[in-house]
mmCIF file of C-alpha atoms in Angstrom:
data_model
loop_
_atom_site.group_PDB
_atom_site.id
_atom_site.type_symbol
_atom_site.label_atom_id
_atom_site.label_comp_id
_atom_site.label_asym_id
_atom_site.label_seq_id
_atom_site.Cartn_x
_atom_site.Cartn_y
_atom_site.Cartn_z
ATOM 1 C CA MET K 1 11.294 -38.545 6.773
ATOM 2 C CA ASN K 2 7.965 -39.037 8.464
ATOM 3 C CA SER K 3 5.379 -39.415 5.701
ATOM 4 C CA PHE K 4 2.946 -36.976 7.291
ATOM 5 C CA VAL K 5 5.654 -34.316 7.674
ATOM 6 C CA ARG K 6 6.933 -34.940 4.155
ATOM 7 C CA TYR K 7 3.434 -34.824 2.723
ATOM 8 C CA GLY K 8 2.647 -31.634 4.659
ATOM 9 C CA ILE K 9 5.774 -29.890 3.349
ATOM 10 C CA ILE K 10 4.986 -30.903 -0.234
ATOM 11 C CA VAL K 11 1.371 -29.691 0.114
ATOM 12 C CA PHE K 12 2.528 -26.378 1.611
ATOM 13 C CA LEU K 13 5.097 -25.841 -1.153
ATOM 14 C CA SER K 14 2.479 -26.762 -3.773
ATOM 15 C CA PHE K 15 0.070 -24.220 -2.283
ATOM 16 C CA MET K 16 2.780 -21.550 -2.318
ATOM 17 C CA LEU K 17 3.568 -22.428 -5.934
ATOM 18 C CA ILE K 18 -0.080 -22.129 -7.012
ATOM 19 C CA PHE K 19 -0.682 -18.965 -4.977
ATOM 20 C CA SER K 20 2.482 -17.265 -6.255
ATOM 21 C CA GLY K 21 1.678 -18.270 -9.824
ATOM 22 C CA PHE K 22 -1.832 -16.842 -9.540
ATOM 23 C CA LYS K 23 -0.613 -13.576 -7.990
ATOM 24 C CA LEU K 24 2.127 -13.253 -10.608
ATOM 25 C CA TYR K 25 -0.448 -13.758 -13.363
ATOM 26 C CA GLU K 26 -2.669 -11.136 -11.729
ATOM 27 C CA VAL K 27 0.161 -8.612 -11.452
ATOM 28 C CA MET K 28 1.387 -9.210 -15.000
ATOM 29 C CA ASN K 29 -2.042 -9.114 -16.673
ATOM 30 C CA ASN K 30 -3.854 -6.601 -14.458
ATOM 31 C CA PRO K 31 -1.155 -4.213 -13.261
ATOM 32 C CA LYS K 32 -2.129 -1.230 -11.152
ATOM 33 C CA MET K 33 -1.159 1.816 -13.159
ATOM 34 C CA VAL K 34 -0.413 5.267 -11.796
ATOM 35 C CA LYS K 35 0.234 8.538 -13.562
ATOM 36 C CA ALA K 36 3.874 9.527 -13.720
ATOM 37 C CA GLU K 37 4.443 13.130 -14.623
ATOM 38 C CA ASP K 38 7.510 14.341 -16.410
ATOM 39 C CA PRO K 39 7.003 18.099 -16.146
ATOM 40 C CA LYS K 40 8.401 20.151 -18.983
ATOM 41 C CA LEU K 41 7.292 23.618 -17.922
ATOM 42 C CA ALA K 42 6.547 24.846 -14.406
ATOM 43 C CA TYR K 43 4.794 28.097 -13.538
ATOM 44 C CA ASP K 44 3.444 30.070 -10.595
ATOM 45 C CA TYR K 45 1.091 32.981 -10.139
ATOM 46 C CA SER K 46 -0.004 35.330 -7.375
ATOM 47 C CA SER K 47 -2.521 38.122 -6.905
ATOM 48 C CA ASN K 48 -3.123 40.608 -4.100
ATOM 49 C CA ILE K 49 -5.092 43.726 -3.294
ATOM 50 C CA ASP K 50 -3.214 46.666 -1.819
ATOM 51 C CA TYR K 51 -5.195 49.531 -0.312
ATOM 52 C CA ALA K 52 -4.936 52.762 1.639
ATOM 53 C CA VAL K 53 -7.772 54.763 3.229
ATOM 54 C CA ASN K 54 -8.118 58.481 2.469
ATOM 55 C CA VAL K 55 -9.769 60.495 5.235
ATOM 56 C CA THR K 56 -11.364 63.916 5.280
ATOM 57 C CA PRO K 57 -9.643 66.773 7.144
ATOM 58 C CA ASN K 58 -9.879 66.134 10.876
ATOM 59 C CA ASP K 59 -8.138 66.726 14.177
ATOM 60 C CA ILE K 60 -7.484 63.022 14.877
ATOM 61 C CA TYR K 61 -5.030 62.023 12.146
ATOM 62 C CA GLU K 62 -2.047 64.028 11.008
ATOM 63 C CA SER K 63 -2.017 62.333 7.610
ATOM 64 C CA SER K 64 -4.777 62.386 5.059
ATOM 65 C CA GLN K 65 -4.045 58.796 4.037
ATOM 66 C CA LEU K 66 -4.037 55.817 6.434
ATOM 67 C CA GLU K 67 -2.181 52.582 5.807
ATOM 68 C CA ALA K 68 -3.827 49.185 5.471
ATOM 69 C CA GLY K 69 -4.557 46.967 8.436
ATOM 70 C CA GLN K 70 -6.127 49.548 10.759
ATOM 71 C CA ASP K 71 -9.592 50.311 12.094
ATOM 72 C CA TYR K 72 -11.112 53.404 10.532
ATOM 73 C CA PHE K 73 -13.781 55.868 11.700
ATOM 74 C CA VAL K 74 -16.579 55.646 9.163
ATOM 75 C CA ASN K 75 -17.472 59.344 9.420
ATOM 76 C CA LEU K 76 -13.914 60.341 8.468
ATOM 77 C CA ILE K 77 -13.501 58.046 5.434
ATOM 78 C CA ASP K 78 -13.354 59.890 2.109
ATOM 79 C CA ASP K 79 -12.585 56.895 -0.143
ATOM 80 C CA ILE K 80 -10.316 53.831 -0.407
ATOM 81 C CA GLU K 81 -7.485 53.651 -2.907
ATOM 82 C CA THR K 82 -7.081 50.056 -4.066
ATOM 83 C CA ASN K 83 -4.562 48.550 -6.438
ATOM 84 C CA PHE K 84 -4.888 45.041 -7.802
ATOM 85 C CA HIS K 85 -1.640 43.317 -8.725
ATOM 86 C CA TYR K 86 -1.405 40.000 -10.600
ATOM 87 C CA GLN K 87 1.864 38.326 -11.570
ATOM 88 C CA TRP K 88 2.598 35.227 -13.656
ATOM 89 C CA ASN K 89 6.009 33.524 -13.961
ATOM 90 C CA SER K 90 6.921 30.487 -16.037
ATOM 91 C CA GLN K 91 10.114 28.658 -16.994
ATOM 92 C CA ALA K 92 9.688 29.543 -20.658
ATOM 93 C CA ALA K 93 7.648 31.874 -22.803
ATOM 94 C CA VAL K 94 3.958 30.957 -22.981
ATOM 95 C CA ASN K 95 1.191 32.177 -25.245
ATOM 96 C CA LEU K 96 -1.123 33.625 -22.599
ATOM 97 C CA GLU K 97 -4.521 35.177 -22.962
ATOM 98 C CA GLY K 98 -7.311 35.803 -20.519
ATOM 99 C CA THR K 99 -9.588 38.208 -18.722
ATOM 100 C CA TYR K 100 -9.801 40.055 -15.430
ATOM 101 C CA SER K 101 -12.542 42.093 -13.750
ATOM 102 C CA ALA K 102 -13.703 43.488 -10.428
ATOM 103 C CA LYS K 103 -17.200 43.366 -8.996
ATOM 104 C CA GLY K 104 -18.785 44.414 -5.739
ATOM 105 C CA VAL K 105 -21.435 42.330 -4.003
ATOM 106 C CA LEU K 106 -23.564 44.155 -1.460
ATOM 107 C CA GLN K 107 -25.380 41.785 0.867
ATOM 108 C CA ALA K 108 -27.636 42.549 3.824
ATOM 109 C CA PHE K 109 -28.103 40.230 6.811
ATOM 110 C CA ILE K 110 -30.365 40.122 9.826
ATOM 111 C CA GLY K 111 -29.444 38.377 13.035
ATOM 112 C CA GLU K 112 -25.981 37.500 14.266
ATOM 113 C CA GLY K 113 -23.700 34.484 14.381
ATOM 114 C CA GLU K 114 -25.305 31.197 13.313
ATOM 115 C CA ASP K 115 -28.702 32.906 13.153
ATOM 116 C CA LYS K 116 -27.498 35.417 10.545
ATOM 117 C CA GLU K 117 -29.509 35.208 7.321
ATOM 118 C CA PRO K 118 -29.143 37.162 4.052
ATOM 119 C CA ILE K 119 -32.266 39.079 3.081
ATOM 120 C CA TRP K 120 -31.105 40.796 -0.098
ATOM 121 C CA THR K 121 -28.078 40.936 -2.422
ATOM 122 C CA ARG K 122 -27.065 43.393 -5.092
ATOM 123 C CA GLU K 123 -24.111 43.128 -7.489
ATOM 124 C CA TYR K 124 -22.099 45.978 -9.029
ATOM 125 C CA ALA K 125 -19.620 45.874 -11.916
ATOM 126 C CA LEU K 126 -16.764 47.960 -10.535
ATOM 127 C CA ILE K 127 -14.355 47.228 -13.402
ATOM 128 C CA PRO K 128 -15.892 45.615 -16.485
ATOM 129 C CA GLU K 129 -14.141 42.558 -17.890
ATOM 130 C CA LYS K 130 -10.852 43.330 -19.623
ATOM 131 C CA THR K 131 -8.842 41.044 -21.869
ATOM 132 C CA PHE K 132 -5.118 40.529 -22.283
ATOM 133 C CA SER K 133 -2.876 38.563 -24.619
ATOM 134 C CA GLU K 134 0.868 38.153 -24.356
ATOM 135 C CA THR K 135 3.652 35.722 -25.213
ATOM 136 C CA ASN K 136 6.250 35.841 -22.509
ATOM 137 C CA ASP K 137 7.576 34.035 -19.454
ATOM 138 C CA LYS K 138 6.227 36.848 -17.255
ATOM 139 C CA LEU K 139 2.905 38.642 -17.038
ATOM 140 C CA GLU K 140 1.922 41.518 -14.767
ATOM 141 C CA ILE K 141 -1.401 43.247 -14.271
ATOM 142 C CA ASN K 142 -1.697 46.411 -12.193
ATOM 143 C CA GLU K 143 -5.162 47.894 -11.954
ATOM 144 C CA PRO K 144 -5.894 50.805 -9.572
ATOM 145 C CA TYR K 145 -9.422 51.554 -8.454
ATOM 146 C CA GLN K 146 -10.766 54.378 -6.320
ATOM 147 C CA LEU K 147 -13.450 52.806 -4.121
ATOM 148 C CA ASP K 148 -16.012 55.366 -2.928
ATOM 149 C CA LEU K 149 -18.156 53.957 -0.129
ATOM 150 C CA GLN K 150 -20.616 56.857 0.065
ATOM 151 C CA PRO K 151 -22.972 55.558 -2.683
ATOM 152 C CA PHE K 152 -23.212 52.237 -0.892
ATOM 153 C CA TYR K 153 -23.953 53.857 2.474
ATOM 154 C CA SER K 154 -26.611 56.030 0.838
ATOM 155 C CA PHE K 155 -28.264 53.028 -0.795
ATOM 156 C CA ILE K 156 -28.287 51.081 2.479
ATOM 157 C CA GLN K 157 -29.831 54.038 4.345
ATOM 158 C CA LYS K 158 -32.513 54.389 1.712
ATOM 159 C CA LEU K 159 -33.497 50.706 1.887
ATOM 160 C CA GLU K 160 -33.570 50.733 5.697
ATOM 161 C CA GLU K 161 -35.834 53.775 5.671
ATOM 162 C CA GLN K 162 -38.189 52.116 3.184
ATOM 163 C CA SER K 163 -38.257 48.749 4.940
ATOM 164 C CA ASP K 164 -37.960 50.104 8.468
ATOM 165 C CA VAL K 165 -35.500 47.248 9.146
ATOM 166 C CA ASP K 166 -31.961 47.707 10.357
ATOM 167 C CA THR K 167 -29.534 45.368 8.599
ATOM 168 C CA ASN K 168 -25.908 44.364 8.819
ATOM 169 C CA THR K 169 -24.715 44.998 5.281
ATOM 170 C CA THR K 170 -21.356 43.876 3.902
ATOM 171 C CA LEU K 171 -19.634 44.913 0.699
ATOM 172 C CA THR K 172 -17.320 42.285 -0.816
ATOM 173 C CA VAL K 173 -15.058 43.244 -3.722
ATOM 174 C CA TYR K 174 -13.998 40.333 -5.966
ATOM 175 C CA TRP K 175 -11.006 40.536 -8.283
ATOM 176 C CA ASP K 176 -11.119 37.620 -10.749
ATOM 177 C CA VAL K 177 -8.425 36.604 -13.222
ATOM 178 C CA ASN K 178 -8.769 33.760 -15.742
ATOM 179 C CA VAL K 179 -5.732 32.649 -17.724
ATOM 180 C CA GLN K 180 -5.416 30.234 -20.627
ATOM 181 C CA GLY K 181 -2.080 29.287 -22.111
ATOM 182 C CA ASP K 182 -0.803 27.254 -25.018
ATOM 183 C CA THR K 183 2.569 25.492 -24.922
ATOM 184 C CA GLU K 184 4.247 22.787 -26.967
ATOM 185 C CA PHE K 185 3.745 20.460 -23.986
ATOM 186 C CA GLY K 186 0.034 21.095 -23.483
ATOM 187 C CA GLY K 187 -2.538 23.639 -22.464
ATOM 188 C CA ILE K 188 -2.832 25.740 -19.316
ATOM 189 C CA SER K 189 -5.990 26.917 -17.559
ATOM 190 C CA GLU K 190 -5.838 28.758 -14.241
ATOM 191 C CA SER K 191 -8.089 31.103 -12.291
ATOM 192 C CA SER K 192 -7.379 33.334 -9.315
ATOM 193 C CA THR K 193 -9.658 35.335 -6.993
ATOM 194 C CA SER K 194 -8.760 37.911 -4.345
ATOM 195 C CA THR K 195 -11.421 39.463 -2.126
ATOM 196 C CA MET K 196 -11.799 42.527 0.086
ATOM 197 C CA THR K 197 -14.602 42.499 2.656
ATOM 198 C CA LEU K 198 -15.942 45.745 4.157
ATOM 199 C CA PRO K 199 -18.662 45.624 6.857
ATOM 200 C CA LEU K 200 -20.821 48.735 6.186
ATOM 201 C CA TYR K 201 -22.496 48.888 9.602
ATOM 202 C CA GLY K 202 -21.346 50.391 12.825
ATOM 203 C CA LYS K 203 -19.137 53.383 13.285
ATOM 204 C CA ILE K 204 -15.808 51.570 12.828
ATOM 205 C CA LEU K 205 -14.682 49.943 9.582
ATOM 206 C CA SER K 206 -12.300 46.969 9.554
ATOM 207 C CA VAL K 207 -11.177 45.648 6.183
ATOM 208 C CA GLY K 208 -11.037 41.853 5.845
ATOM 209 C CA GLY K 209 -11.255 39.115 3.237
ATOM 210 C CA SER K 210 -8.699 37.046 1.296
ATOM 211 C CA LEU K 211 -6.611 39.880 -0.052
ATOM 212 C CA SER K 212 -4.099 37.569 -1.767
ATOM 213 C CA ASP K 213 -4.119 34.331 -3.721
ATOM 214 C CA GLU K 214 -1.359 32.212 -5.222
ATOM 215 C CA GLY K 215 -0.800 28.910 -6.967
ATOM 216 C CA THR K 216 1.642 26.755 -8.907
ATOM 217 C CA GLY K 217 1.377 24.244 -11.723
ATOM 218 C CA ASP K 218 3.249 22.498 -14.484
ATOM 219 C CA VAL K 219 2.695 21.170 -17.952
ATOM 220 C CA GLY K 220 4.225 17.822 -18.777
ATOM 221 C CA GLN K 221 4.014 14.558 -20.629
ATOM 222 C CA ASN K 222 1.858 12.300 -18.521
ATOM 223 C CA ALA K 223 2.416 8.576 -18.816
ATOM 224 C CA MET K 224 0.843 5.601 -17.089
ATOM 225 C CA VAL K 225 3.416 3.392 -15.389
ATOM 226 C CA LYS K 226 3.255 0.469 -13.028
ATOM 227 C CA GLU K 227 2.965 1.368 -9.395
ATOM 228 C CA PRO K 228 6.457 0.983 -7.802
ATOM 229 C CA GLY K 229 5.153 -1.654 -5.398
ATOM 230 C CA GLN K 230 3.967 -3.742 -8.360
ATOM 231 C CA VAL K 231 7.524 -4.228 -9.618
ATOM 232 C CA ARG K 232 8.657 -5.343 -6.162
ATOM 233 C CA ASN K 233 5.739 -7.772 -5.906
ATOM 234 C CA THR K 234 6.527 -9.203 -9.336
ATOM 235 C CA TRP K 235 10.030 -10.204 -8.271
ATOM 236 C CA LEU K 236 8.730 -11.459 -4.919
ATOM 237 C CA PHE K 237 6.261 -13.846 -6.566
ATOM 238 C CA ILE K 238 8.864 -15.019 -9.090
ATOM 239 C CA SER K 239 11.218 -15.810 -6.190
ATOM 240 C CA LEU K 240 8.485 -17.707 -4.345
ATOM 241 C CA ILE K 241 7.726 -19.759 -7.458
ATOM 242 C CA VAL K 242 11.391 -20.706 -7.898
ATOM 243 C CA VAL K 243 11.841 -21.588 -4.212
ATOM 244 C CA SER K 244 8.585 -23.587 -4.068
ATOM 245 C CA LEU K 245 9.346 -25.509 -7.254
ATOM 246 C CA ALA K 246 12.902 -26.284 -6.120
ATOM 247 C CA GLY K 247 11.591 -27.431 -2.729
ATOM 248 C CA ILE K 248 9.006 -29.759 -4.267
ATOM 249 C CA ILE K 249 11.552 -31.318 -6.632
ATOM 250 C CA SER K 250 14.024 -31.802 -3.762
ATOM 251 C CA MET K 251 11.403 -33.419 -1.514
ATOM 252 C CA LEU K 252 10.306 -35.837 -4.252
ATOM 253 C CA ARG K 253 13.799 -36.723 -5.421
ATOM 254 C CA PHE K 254 15.889 -36.823 -2.272
ATOM 255 C CA THR K 255 13.445 -37.907 0.447
ATOM 256 C CA GLU K 256 11.053 -40.734 1.076
ATOM 257 C CA GLY K 257 8.455 -41.110 3.729
ATOM 258 C CA TYR K 258 7.601 -43.673 6.319
ATOM 259 C CA LEU K 259 4.639 -43.985 8.582
ATOM 260 C CA GLU K 260 5.091 -44.199 12.303
ATOM 261 C CA ARG K 261 2.682 -47.168 12.334
ATOM 262 C CA ASP K 262 4.965 -49.046 9.901
ATOM 263 C CA SER K 263 7.941 -49.608 12.177
ATOM 264 C CA PHE K 264 9.831 -52.006 9.890
ATOM 265 C CA LYS K 265 12.323 -49.458 8.559
ATOM 266 C CA LYS K 266 12.723 -47.873 11.979
ATOM 267 C CA ASP K 267 13.533 -51.286 13.505
ATOM 268 C CA VAL K 268 15.999 -52.117 10.711
ATOM 269 C CA ASN K 269 17.754 -48.769 11.181
ATOM 270 C CA ARG K 270 17.809 -49.185 14.948
ATOM 271 C CA ILE K 271 19.281 -52.700 14.727
ATOM 272 C CA SER K 272 21.883 -51.709 12.129
ATOM 273 C CA LYS K 273 22.941 -48.673 14.140
ATOM 274 C CA LYS K 274 23.213 -50.454 17.455
ATOM 275 C CA PHE K 275 24.435 -53.931 16.431
ATOM 276 C CA GLY K 276 25.907 -53.344 12.978
ATOM 277 C CA SER K 277 29.351 -54.633 13.976
ATOM 278 C CA ARG K 278 27.850 -57.964 15.012
ATOM 279 C CA LEU K 279 25.754 -58.576 11.894
ATOM 280 C CA VAL K 280 26.821 -60.741 8.978
ATOM 281 C CA GLN K 281 24.715 -60.845 5.821
ATOM 282 C CA ILE K 282 24.351 -64.214 4.064
ATOM 283 C CA ASP K 283 22.888 -65.160 0.717
ATOM 284 C CA GLU K 284 22.156 -68.835 1.431
ATOM 285 C CA ASP K 285 20.806 -70.600 4.492
ATOM 286 C CA HIS K 286 21.618 -74.310 3.768
ATOM 287 C CA PHE K 287 21.899 -75.510 7.310
ATOM 288 C CA SER K 288 22.119 -79.153 8.332
ATOM 289 C CA HIS K 289 18.779 -80.954 8.144
ATOM 290 C CA THR K 290 19.430 -82.368 11.557
ATOM 291 C CA MET K 291 19.374 -78.899 13.074
ATOM 292 C CA LYS K 292 16.107 -77.683 14.413
ATOM 293 C CA VAL K 293 14.933 -74.108 13.954
ATOM 294 C CA LEU K 294 13.911 -72.289 17.106
ATOM 295 C CA ARG K 295 12.078 -69.023 16.549
ATOM 296 C CA VAL K 296 12.493 -66.367 19.216
ATOM 297 C CA GLN K 297 10.070 -63.549 20.052
ATOM 298 C CA SER K 298 12.314 -60.519 19.640
ATOM 299 C CA PHE K 299 15.629 -59.362 18.271
ATOM 300 C CA GLU K 300 16.824 -58.846 21.826
ATOM 301 C CA ASP K 301 16.412 -62.646 22.298
ATOM 302 C CA ILE K 302 18.685 -63.194 19.295
ATOM 303 C CA VAL K 303 21.223 -60.849 20.866
ATOM 304 C CA ARG K 304 21.138 -62.796 24.147
ATOM 305 C CA VAL K 305 21.593 -66.101 22.295
ATOM 306 C CA SER K 306 24.498 -64.608 20.375
ATOM 307 C CA ASP K 307 26.079 -63.454 23.633
ATOM 308 C CA ASP K 308 25.585 -66.852 25.315
ATOM 309 C CA LEU K 309 26.948 -68.858 22.376
ATOM 310 C CA VAL K 310 29.548 -66.277 21.405
ATOM 311 C CA ARG K 311 28.381 -66.515 17.816
ATOM 312 C CA PRO K 312 27.742 -63.763 15.219
ATOM 313 C CA ILE K 313 24.281 -62.750 14.144
ATOM 314 C CA LEU K 314 23.579 -63.777 10.559
ATOM 315 C CA TYR K 315 20.785 -62.209 8.502
ATOM 316 C CA LYS K 316 19.223 -62.681 5.126
ATOM 317 C CA LYS K 317 16.856 -60.404 3.200
ATOM 318 C CA ILE K 318 13.896 -62.552 2.267
ATOM 319 C CA ALA K 319 11.823 -59.738 0.717
ATOM 320 C CA ALA K 320 11.690 -55.941 0.604
ATOM 321 C CA HIS K 321 10.076 -55.847 4.048
ATOM 322 C CA HIS K 322 11.234 -59.170 5.440
ATOM 323 C CA ILE K 323 14.598 -59.941 7.078
ATOM 324 C CA THR K 324 15.464 -63.073 9.012
ATOM 325 C CA TYR K 325 18.184 -62.996 11.686
ATOM 326 C CA TYR K 326 20.006 -66.222 12.693
ATOM 327 C CA VAL K 327 22.355 -67.479 15.352
ATOM 328 C CA LEU K 328 23.825 -70.964 14.738
ATOM 329 C CA GLY K 329 24.171 -73.310 17.698
ATOM 330 C CA GLU K 330 25.403 -76.909 17.920
ATOM 331 C CA ASP K 331 22.022 -78.528 17.364
ATOM 332 C CA TYR K 332 19.709 -75.523 16.853
ATOM 333 C CA VAL K 333 19.287 -72.552 14.587
ATOM 334 C CA TYR K 334 17.843 -69.615 16.482
ATOM 335 C CA SER K 335 15.775 -67.389 14.193
ATOM 336 C CA TYR K 336 13.892 -64.076 14.359
ATOM 337 C CA ASP K 337 11.791 -62.703 11.467
ATOM 338 C CA LEU K 338 11.477 -58.938 11.134
ATOM 339 C CA GLN K 339 8.707 -58.132 8.655
ATOM 340 C CA THR K 340 5.465 -56.265 8.093
ATOM 341 C CA ASP K 341 2.261 -58.232 8.390
ATOM 342 C CA ALA K 342 1.275 -57.318 4.850
ATOM 343 C CA ASP K 343 4.391 -58.917 3.366
ATOM 344 C CA LEU K 344 4.372 -62.045 5.539
ATOM 345 C CA PRO K 345 4.534 -65.091 3.251
ATOM 346 C CA GLU K 346 2.298 -68.049 4.135
ATOM 347 C CA GLU K 347 5.278 -70.385 4.453
ATOM 348 C CA PHE K 348 6.572 -68.312 7.395
ATOM 349 C CA ILE K 349 3.347 -68.139 9.314
ATOM 350 C CA GLU K 350 4.126 -71.397 11.089
ATOM 351 C CA PRO K 351 7.641 -72.046 12.453
ATOM 352 C CA ARG K 352 9.737 -74.266 10.205
ATOM 353 C CA LYS K 353 10.749 -77.560 11.669
ATOM 354 C CA THR K 354 13.907 -77.920 9.621
ATOM 355 C CA MET K 355 16.053 -75.908 7.215
#
């Protein structure tokens, strides 16, 4: 094999061996860990605010109570019946305890759109904080509340009269639930908030806000494990190490290189392949002293002499990189030396007169 090609392959395989070894060391000693969850108990919760609007006697509506999701005439509203519902479900019984409450936040704004700015805020405790404690796989909270808007409208009117400023005031009702749980697999901590927004300006009231909230969770035994890709990379680098090492050993053991500039081996292989049937190897070259040695310039000259004399081509290995080819004539020995300049012995620099 060409020495440059052989050397390049060995260098490449050596690089792959070193690189794979380094990456394998990195993966084995500094693995990327991720959290693997083995959930033991799953749970879910939800909360929502239901409401209906009670109106004063009038000639517009046949019913005294209007369903949710409508627009309501402010002058006809008596009060709003709300009911807060919270539900907890889990796969097994849990020791639950917590609190829930409702508050109203009255906030006045001036301007509209992006230019709207709050100028004052007031907070009201509609339902003071209540506690609960239960051990079960289900928990339900139902809390009704009769929301009377008249005190809020009266307060807004009073402030506008005192300040002589008309404001856009909004009442937001917050229902908050905080739950803590204790299980054999770990602790639980969840919170939920549902809101009802009531714009207290204008002659029409539209109820908005995030009336419902929900969530899920689980409690499990968390463990740190190797990232799945790390395991794949480990086997990849091991495979590259094995392939690289096997390739290097094979190249060193079963191949040898030659340089294109050293054409000795190429010429020997070319001659053997093309004229092998006409070559005869000899161990001794005791020719008659009366025969003169004629050195020719190329192996092709030896071939022509062999053809003209109808004689075989003899050859003898003088050294590792030196072969002499002969053709015996009647009075002459025709000779051609195939050798590298580095291995040329002094005695062969000048043609021999006799043999």
